[in-house]
Amino acid sequence: MTYYLDQLLNGLSLGSLYALIAVGYTVVYGIVQLINFAHGEIFMIGAFGALSTWIVLSWVTGGSTAWWNLPLMLVGGMIVAVLTAVLMERFAYRPLRNAPRLAPLITAIGISIFLQEFVRLFYGQIPGFPDAKAAIPFPQLEFFTGPAIDVGGLQVHRGNFFVMAALLICWIFLWWFVNRTATGRAMQAVSQDPDTSRLMGIDVDRIIVVAFAVGASLAAVAGLASGLRYGNIDFKMGFLAGLKAFTAAVLGGIGNINGAVVGGLTLGVVEAMATTLIPGQFGGPAWKDVWAFVLLILILVFRPQGLLGAKVVDRA
Amino acid sequence: MLEVKDLVVAYGKVKAVKGISFSVEQGQVVSLLGTNGAGKTTTLRTISGLLRSESGEIWFEGERIDRTPAHKVVMKGLAHSPEGRKIFPRLTVEDNLRLGAFARKDTDGIARDLKRVYDLFEILYERRAQPAGTFSGGEQQMLAIGRAMMSRPRLLMLDEPSMGLSPIMMQRIMSTIRALQSEGVTILLVEQNAAAALKLSDRAYVLEVGQITLDGTGEQLLGDDRVKRAYLGED
């Protein structure tokens, strides 16, 4: 029993990671109907931004792994991720705003490759930074990593706690931002009707930048969480994570923030449970990606609008 | 107050507006009449900045605005309630109204104007927490007008405010327009219901395939034989 609970918890924490990234896909899609396939790379860049912040700090602190490194690494990761996302929007996507849909999609793939190669080739070139051609160990901060915590007989990895708590906080913040601030209301308006939004005095270009920035911030949180959870990061970590998070966004209903969270958690749990419950040849960790994408295919066939998708009340 | 000079607007190669000129004076109600495809909606969308003109000039309160982006035109005091109402269906009534005041920063003034809209349309107050998409056509139209009022415009452009409404609702909307005028709001009206529009109008222009073919005071046009035949359904 404990074993299954353990796996469930594992699934929820993996799912939280997917959910944090999935929000970025869904928010941008909701505003510009664009699948930003380079978003996985923003997650990777967020992790590298956090690591870089720690490396720079360590020149002063001598490599301290005290807990207070965390907020600084988080801010560093966010700044780098948001900056990358905003530049990407400004110079790659904005000129294609009125182009056929295929153009930004191919551009996204190009940006993705560019960002991966950029990190792979240049990271180690910066004096004092480790070579990024192989996986880099991520600083193991005290309190956030270390011996598992005993919760009623369950041994819970601290990184798992961190990522689940991070999702919860981000989700609450996002809810507040979207529903309780003028900018959030403007985001909803633009996602429903961009032209009429402009008539309200909303600068649609600015809202699009905000959407990219919000997605990138959460991806940076996920990047840091991922480093703490797995203990290392590498330049291609964004590829599979991005694909899974995209699956999660579609699973929950693309364009729907709550859907991204529900989709992420569902995908994480399904992956963990499939690994645990399916016996014999098709079970085990080697098959988890297969089951994740089988789930995507099933959703696309039987419920293409996603779990929480499109209960749209339109004009009466 | 508003001056349109030799305005030409095209969709690709097709010219929808072919060099029209007209003006709206402070405090007036001015109507643009014409059949479908005459270029009325195109004209309004160009004035509010949603479309770019090919040539010609648009002046608002002494300032040229034909290259100003739409979100900045609103801030200058020119609001546009678009054809088909275009309320935000998944937002509540109150959120819709607050979006109308998006460009404003005066919290007190916004609260006062919100109350003014609720006083004018009681049903909006009763249903302020409901998603606007659940409303009937007439209620959505009230919301659309209320939302446009929330930016406190000096010039309000209304595109087909009576479309699809019952005669009673239609009367409500027309008397609202009159009330707004008496508060000092200038109105540029596009309307299918020519008779109702002309009764309200200080001045009216008739558009036919992108050109102004007739203009005069509301009364003059009500009595004009060609208008009677083409738009008022009289022989």
XYZ file of C-alpha atoms in Angstrom:
551
model
C 0.000 0.000 0.000
C 2.723 2.421 1.016
C 4.394 1.584 -2.245
C 1.398 2.724 -4.271
C 0.953 5.870 -2.202
C 4.601 6.545 -2.757
C 4.127 6.200 -6.502
C 1.030 8.397 -6.409
C 3.001 11.107 -4.649
C 5.798 10.713 -7.151
C 3.261 11.103 -9.939
C 1.782 14.211 -8.365
C 5.162 15.851 -8.016
C 6.177 14.956 -11.561
C 2.751 16.225 -12.630
C 3.320 19.505 -10.776
C 6.439 19.998 -12.845
C 4.479 19.353 -16.046
C 1.718 21.672 -14.862
C 4.084 24.571 -14.187
C 5.410 24.305 -17.744
C 2.001 23.571 -19.279
C 0.610 26.890 -18.033
C 3.039 28.660 -20.377
C 1.726 26.776 -23.415
C -1.854 27.416 -22.475
C -1.611 31.111 -21.593
C 0.174 31.968 -24.834
C -2.193 29.802 -26.860
C -5.182 31.471 -25.219
C -3.984 34.901 -26.299
C -2.425 34.375 -29.740
C -3.529 30.846 -30.765
C 0.121 29.923 -31.121
C 1.708 26.695 -29.880
C 5.047 27.976 -28.700
C 7.080 24.815 -29.132
C 10.178 26.639 -27.911
C 8.608 26.880 -24.444
C 10.397 23.725 -23.262
C 13.648 25.575 -23.925
C 12.491 28.448 -21.719
C 12.180 25.882 -18.930
C 15.741 24.718 -19.655
C 17.009 28.316 -19.764
C 15.262 28.971 -16.440
C 17.175 26.073 -14.883
C 20.466 27.360 -16.333
C 19.652 30.882 -15.156
C 19.137 29.584 -11.622
C 22.366 27.585 -11.789
C 24.285 30.583 -13.147
C 22.980 32.727 -10.331
C 24.258 30.186 -7.822
C 27.659 30.005 -9.541
C 28.021 33.772 -9.435
C 26.920 33.802 -5.791
C 29.414 31.069 -4.975
C 32.293 33.371 -5.979
C 31.364 35.431 -2.966
C 30.002 32.758 -0.636
C 32.552 30.090 -1.466
C 29.871 27.682 -2.669
C 27.410 27.888 0.176
C 24.351 25.682 -0.232
C 22.341 27.431 2.474
C 18.569 27.678 1.966
C 18.679 31.418 1.223
C 20.280 30.720 -2.122
C 16.890 29.536 -3.311
C 15.006 32.850 -3.638
C 18.013 34.435 -5.337
C 18.337 31.529 -7.770
C 14.626 31.728 -8.444
C 14.777 35.425 -9.247
C 17.875 34.911 -11.420
C 16.241 32.051 -13.316
C 13.069 34.057 -13.839
C 14.890 37.108 -15.163
C 16.821 35.065 -17.705
C 13.767 33.041 -18.755
C 11.468 36.070 -19.060
C 14.078 38.021 -21.001
C 14.562 35.134 -23.429
C 10.809 34.693 -23.897
C 10.185 38.399 -24.439
C 13.001 38.709 -26.984
C 11.712 35.601 -28.727
C 8.232 37.091 -28.969
C 9.499 40.449 -30.149
C 11.919 39.289 -32.828
C 10.681 35.859 -33.914
C 6.920 35.715 -33.434
C 5.698 39.309 -33.716
C 6.829 39.784 -37.337
C 4.805 36.646 -38.158
C 1.631 37.743 -36.374
C -0.397 37.786 -39.591
C 1.470 35.020 -41.398
C -0.067 31.585 -42.088
C -0.058 29.357 -39.019
C 2.671 27.079 -40.292
C 5.263 29.878 -40.286
C 5.376 30.532 -36.509
C 5.268 26.791 -35.865
C 8.398 26.180 -37.931
C 9.967 29.269 -36.363
C 9.321 27.749 -32.932
C 11.225 24.622 -33.890
C 14.072 26.806 -35.161
C 14.206 28.813 -31.937
C 14.182 25.587 -29.994
C 17.231 24.234 -31.781
C 18.940 27.613 -31.571
C 18.483 27.889 -27.801
C 19.645 24.324 -27.149
C 22.751 24.734 -29.247
C 23.439 28.165 -27.806
C 23.468 26.794 -24.283
C 25.428 23.686 -25.282
C 28.163 25.598 -27.098
C 28.492 28.813 -25.140
C 27.791 27.990 -21.509
C 31.177 26.473 -20.780
C 32.919 29.266 -22.702
C 32.005 31.799 -20.022
C 34.902 31.895 -17.539
C 34.040 30.080 -14.325
C 31.058 28.211 -15.781
C 31.041 24.427 -16.243
C 30.970 22.793 -19.636
C 27.350 22.202 -20.724
C 27.963 19.427 -23.228
C 27.123 16.847 -20.582
C 24.768 17.019 -17.604
C 25.795 19.538 -14.922
C 25.284 18.762 -11.231
C 22.766 21.152 -9.706
C 23.582 22.627 -6.275
C 21.814 20.626 -3.584
C 20.493 23.270 -1.230
C 20.010 22.409 2.399
C 16.396 22.151 3.571
C 15.078 21.777 -0.004
C 17.058 18.612 -0.661
C 18.550 16.039 1.647
C 17.100 13.132 3.609
C 13.490 12.291 2.817
C 10.816 13.457 5.228
C 8.705 10.880 7.027
C 4.994 11.599 6.621
C 2.982 8.903 8.387
C 5.294 6.146 7.216
C 5.724 7.611 3.723
C 9.225 8.694 2.805
C 8.807 11.903 0.835
C 11.674 13.342 -1.156
C 12.099 17.027 -0.284
C 12.295 18.048 -3.926
C 8.800 16.583 -4.345
C 7.464 18.760 -1.572
C 9.078 21.796 -3.095
C 7.627 21.310 -6.564
C 4.106 20.625 -5.292
C 4.181 23.651 -3.011
C 5.530 25.744 -5.876
C 2.653 24.690 -8.126
C 0.097 25.496 -5.458
C 1.525 28.965 -4.837
C 1.846 29.734 -8.545
C -1.689 28.540 -9.203
C -3.164 30.770 -6.505
C -1.107 33.721 -7.673
C -2.152 33.148 -11.262
C -5.818 32.938 -10.310
C -5.532 36.235 -8.502
C -3.630 37.840 -11.355
C -6.058 36.757 -14.099
C -9.282 37.452 -12.211
C -8.476 40.315 -9.901
C -6.171 42.680 -11.764
C -6.893 44.979 -14.701
C -4.093 43.384 -16.726
C -5.529 39.928 -16.031
C -8.981 41.032 -17.149
C -7.402 42.481 -20.269
C -5.746 39.105 -20.935
C -9.124 37.404 -20.753
C -10.616 40.023 -23.034
C -7.871 39.641 -25.652
C -8.257 35.860 -25.604
C -11.970 36.278 -26.334
C -11.878 39.077 -28.893
C -8.650 40.911 -29.767
C -10.209 43.597 -31.991
C -12.838 44.622 -29.487
C -10.156 44.604 -26.789
C -8.305 47.276 -28.720
C -11.480 49.366 -28.724
C -11.373 49.186 -24.904
C -7.954 50.826 -24.931
C -6.037 47.580 -24.402
C -2.609 47.470 -26.033
C -2.778 43.937 -27.439
C 0.967 43.790 -28.108
C 1.651 44.516 -24.441
C -0.773 41.802 -23.307
C 0.943 39.277 -25.561
C 4.286 40.168 -23.964
C 2.704 39.731 -20.522
C 1.432 36.278 -21.525
C 4.898 35.200 -22.633
C 6.434 36.626 -19.449
C 3.949 34.866 -17.150
C 4.565 31.549 -18.904
C 8.325 32.023 -18.717
C 8.240 32.842 -14.979
C 6.439 29.612 -14.198
C 8.753 27.667 -16.498
C 11.706 29.104 -14.544
C 10.141 27.909 -11.286
C 9.841 24.480 -12.901
C 13.454 24.632 -14.091
C 14.723 25.295 -10.583
C 12.423 22.640 -9.124
C 13.614 20.144 -11.691
C 17.252 20.807 -10.803
C 16.525 20.250 -7.112
C 14.468 17.130 -7.801
C 16.821 15.339 -10.193
C 20.133 16.759 -9.012
C 21.389 17.728 -12.459
C 20.406 19.691 -15.557
C 21.419 19.564 -19.205
C 20.845 21.526 -22.390
C 18.313 19.089 -23.835
C 16.160 18.737 -20.705
C 13.578 21.055 -22.260
C 12.730 18.813 -25.170
C 10.959 15.924 -23.498
C 9.691 18.046 -20.604
C 8.255 20.537 -23.092
C 6.563 17.805 -25.084
C 5.076 16.294 -21.933
C 3.894 19.674 -20.715
C 2.307 20.347 -24.098
C 0.565 16.982 -23.775
C -0.623 18.064 -20.334
C -1.973 21.354 -21.720
C -3.899 19.539 -24.454
C -5.068 16.928 -21.975
C -6.564 19.596 -19.737
C -7.905 21.710 -22.602
C -5.540 24.119 -24.292
C -6.205 27.760 -23.446
C -7.563 26.874 -20.006
C -5.240 27.569 -17.047
C -6.988 25.233 -14.636
C -6.939 22.675 -17.419
C -3.153 22.916 -17.640
C -2.865 22.222 -13.915
C -5.346 19.330 -13.966
C -3.782 17.970 -17.174
C -0.279 18.146 -15.722
C -1.213 16.341 -12.522
C -3.207 13.721 -14.426
C -0.348 13.051 -16.810
C 2.152 12.748 -13.961
C -0.029 10.311 -12.048
C -0.825 8.254 -15.150
C 2.869 7.985 -15.932
C 3.788 6.925 -12.422
C 0.912 4.485 -12.152
C 1.483 2.947 -15.567
C 5.071 2.313 -14.538
C 3.908 0.680 -11.328
C 0.770 -1.189 -12.311
C 1.358 -2.495 -15.802
C 3.055 -5.846 -15.410
C 5.583 -7.630 -17.529
C 7.078 -6.495 -20.742
C 5.154 -3.211 -21.135
C 5.604 -2.024 -17.565
C 8.481 -0.368 -15.819
C 10.080 3.047 -16.231
C 11.261 2.401 -19.781
C 7.672 2.508 -21.003
C 6.461 5.603 -19.172
C 6.858 7.946 -22.138
C 4.951 5.542 -24.335
C 1.983 5.542 -21.949
C 2.101 9.322 -21.619
C 1.757 9.783 -25.375
C -0.805 7.000 -25.673
C -2.848 9.122 -23.301
C -2.375 12.128 -25.609
C -3.576 10.122 -28.592
C -6.604 8.835 -26.700
C -7.528 12.359 -25.643
C -7.147 13.711 -29.167
C -9.403 10.955 -30.491
C -12.104 10.882 -27.837
C -12.085 14.313 -26.216
C -10.161 16.736 -28.420
C -11.297 19.747 -26.388
C -9.507 18.282 -23.338
C -10.718 17.438 -19.848
C -11.811 20.967 -18.931
C -11.927 22.375 -22.446
C -14.422 24.707 -24.042
C -17.617 24.843 -22.097
C -18.075 28.027 -24.030
C -21.073 30.216 -23.403
C -21.241 32.407 -26.439
C -23.751 34.890 -27.666
C -27.288 33.935 -26.743
C -15.211 67.839 -33.612
C -14.684 64.978 -36.066
C -13.659 65.675 -39.609
C -13.211 63.033 -42.281
C -11.566 64.170 -45.516
C -11.420 62.188 -48.771
C -11.186 58.909 -46.895
C -10.296 55.840 -48.957
C -10.238 52.383 -47.357
C -9.514 49.158 -49.213
C -9.530 45.452 -48.421
C -6.723 44.288 -50.653
C -7.619 45.610 -54.094
C -11.279 46.175 -53.359
C -12.066 49.701 -52.266
C -14.810 49.667 -49.647
C -14.771 53.425 -49.031
C -13.992 55.569 -52.054
C -13.121 59.043 -50.925
C -15.792 60.231 -48.504
C -15.795 63.474 -46.544
C -18.081 64.396 -43.696
C -17.991 66.075 -40.330
C -19.603 65.783 -36.930
C -20.092 68.904 -34.827
C -19.955 69.017 -31.037
C -23.246 67.939 -29.433
C -24.810 66.585 -32.603
C -26.242 63.213 -33.459
C -25.019 62.346 -36.942
C -26.135 59.259 -38.872
C -24.560 57.273 -41.657
C -27.230 55.468 -43.671
C -26.951 52.937 -46.439
C -27.486 49.353 -47.418
C -25.235 46.426 -46.509
C -21.820 46.827 -48.061
C -22.128 50.586 -48.477
C -19.027 51.087 -46.313
C -20.576 52.347 -43.063
C -18.944 49.846 -40.736
C -15.653 50.147 -42.603
C -15.777 53.903 -42.041
C -16.298 53.529 -38.298
C -13.609 50.870 -37.979
C -11.167 53.150 -39.758
C -11.997 56.120 -37.534
C -11.414 54.045 -34.389
C -8.113 52.758 -35.739
C -8.968 49.085 -36.289
C -8.423 49.560 -40.019
C -5.824 51.661 -41.808
C -6.949 54.029 -44.522
C -5.315 54.071 -47.906
C -5.523 57.816 -48.198
C -7.392 60.746 -46.747
C -7.379 62.301 -43.307
C -9.283 61.894 -40.052
C -9.202 64.746 -37.540
C -10.586 64.553 -34.012
C -10.660 67.686 -31.877
C -7.998 69.321 -33.992
C -5.682 66.309 -33.952
C -4.988 63.985 -36.837
C -5.748 60.406 -35.784
C -5.677 58.286 -38.935
C -2.323 56.752 -37.980
C -3.069 56.401 -34.269
C -3.358 52.792 -32.977
C -6.861 51.813 -31.859
C -6.065 51.559 -28.153
C -4.819 55.140 -28.147
C -7.807 56.529 -30.039
C -10.065 55.498 -27.127
C -7.891 57.437 -24.725
C -8.465 60.576 -26.761
C -12.177 60.404 -25.962
C -13.561 58.583 -28.971
C -15.391 55.343 -28.186
C -16.692 52.771 -30.643
C -19.437 50.272 -29.891
C -18.920 47.748 -32.695
C -21.416 46.024 -34.948
C -22.769 42.810 -33.479
C -22.264 44.128 -29.926
C -19.053 42.124 -29.368
C -19.404 41.874 -25.633
C -16.926 39.511 -23.938
C -19.132 36.435 -23.499
C -17.179 34.633 -20.798
C -16.661 37.686 -18.613
C -19.257 38.965 -16.177
C -21.320 42.051 -16.890
C -19.326 44.037 -14.386
C -15.984 42.903 -15.829
C -17.226 43.897 -19.289
C -18.115 47.352 -18.011
C -14.824 47.734 -16.172
C -12.969 46.860 -19.369
C -14.737 49.784 -20.987
C -12.887 51.987 -18.511
C -9.573 50.162 -19.038
C -7.756 53.259 -20.255
C -8.830 55.342 -17.248
C -7.034 55.676 -13.953
C -9.560 57.744 -11.911
C -11.023 55.081 -9.613
C -13.698 57.431 -8.228
C -14.838 58.515 -11.648
C -15.044 54.920 -12.814
C -17.204 53.993 -9.824
C -19.507 56.954 -10.577
C -19.831 56.007 -14.226
C -20.494 52.388 -13.302
C -23.374 53.596 -11.167
C -24.600 55.816 -13.989
C -24.709 52.845 -16.389
C -26.500 50.715 -13.780
C -29.037 53.501 -13.226
C -29.657 53.698 -16.941
C -29.957 49.933 -17.430
C -31.282 48.355 -14.256
C -31.144 44.833 -15.644
C -27.378 45.106 -15.925
C -27.163 45.803 -12.213
C -29.397 42.864 -11.336
C -27.281 40.522 -13.413
C -23.872 42.102 -12.899
C -22.205 38.854 -11.753
C -23.436 36.748 -14.681
C -21.396 35.906 -17.771
C -22.450 38.317 -20.496
C -22.756 35.497 -23.039
C -25.938 34.292 -21.338
C -27.758 37.544 -22.164
C -30.405 38.178 -24.808
C -29.578 40.346 -27.794
C -31.204 43.437 -26.321
C -29.444 43.036 -22.994
C -26.126 42.551 -24.760
C -26.768 45.749 -26.697
C -27.391 47.678 -23.479
C -24.180 46.226 -22.129
C -22.294 47.209 -25.278
C -23.529 50.800 -25.059
C -22.858 50.914 -21.318
C -19.365 49.568 -21.892
C -18.650 52.244 -24.498
C -19.932 54.913 -22.069
C -17.478 53.694 -19.420
C -14.564 55.268 -21.280
C -16.340 58.635 -20.819
C -16.174 59.480 -24.505
C -16.851 62.902 -25.931
C -17.698 61.227 -29.222
C -19.492 57.883 -29.210
C -19.767 55.813 -32.381
C -22.578 53.253 -32.368
C -22.681 50.631 -35.102
C -26.159 49.145 -35.601
C -27.317 49.469 -32.006
C -30.829 48.292 -32.847
C -29.885 45.235 -34.883
C -32.074 42.266 -34.064
C -33.945 44.009 -31.288
C -37.654 44.009 -30.502
C -39.502 47.282 -31.141
C -39.674 47.995 -27.408
C -35.966 47.416 -26.964
C -35.356 49.519 -30.040
C -37.206 52.421 -28.404
C -35.161 52.009 -25.225
C -31.957 52.260 -27.210
C -33.141 55.316 -29.148
C -34.192 57.147 -26.013
C -30.842 56.262 -24.456
C -29.095 57.890 -27.388
C -31.192 61.005 -26.858
C -30.337 61.004 -23.155
C -26.633 60.716 -23.916
C -26.880 63.620 -26.321
C -28.519 65.769 -23.672
C -25.575 64.963 -21.381
C -23.293 66.487 -23.987
C -22.030 63.323 -25.705
C -21.678 63.674 -29.448
C -22.903 60.647 -31.386
C -22.045 59.133 -34.735
C -24.660 56.537 -35.534
C -24.772 53.779 -38.134
C -28.245 52.351 -38.382
C -30.304 50.054 -40.592
C -33.508 51.502 -39.254
C -33.320 54.721 -41.225
C -36.580 56.199 -39.980
C -35.638 55.901 -36.321
C -32.144 57.188 -36.946
C -33.254 60.186 -38.984
C -35.746 61.284 -36.314
C -32.841 61.549 -33.883
C -30.290 63.016 -36.207
C -29.142 66.585 -36.544
C -27.390 65.577 -39.693
C -27.246 62.477 -41.875
C -25.222 61.138 -44.761
C -26.315 58.449 -47.202
C -23.603 56.073 -48.364
C -23.872 54.013 -51.518
C -21.103 51.616 -52.516
C -18.447 53.592 -50.736
C -19.540 57.094 -51.681
C -21.706 59.725 -50.066
C -24.614 60.343 -52.379
C -26.839 62.484 -50.221
C -26.625 64.538 -47.085
C -28.731 66.922 -45.090
C -30.458 67.400 -41.766
C -32.458 64.487 -40.407
C -35.681 66.250 -41.257
C -34.644 67.034 -44.819
C -33.732 63.425 -45.497
C -36.927 62.116 -43.894
C -38.792 64.144 -46.474
C -36.569 63.265 -49.397
C -38.204 61.141 -52.067
C -35.130 59.083 -52.823
C -34.580 58.295 -49.140
C -38.241 57.422 -48.747
C -38.087 54.989 -51.608
C -34.738 53.369 -50.842
C -34.586 53.310 -47.049
C -37.959 54.025 -45.560
C -39.875 51.508 -47.664
C -42.397 54.034 -48.995
C -43.449 54.417 -52.607
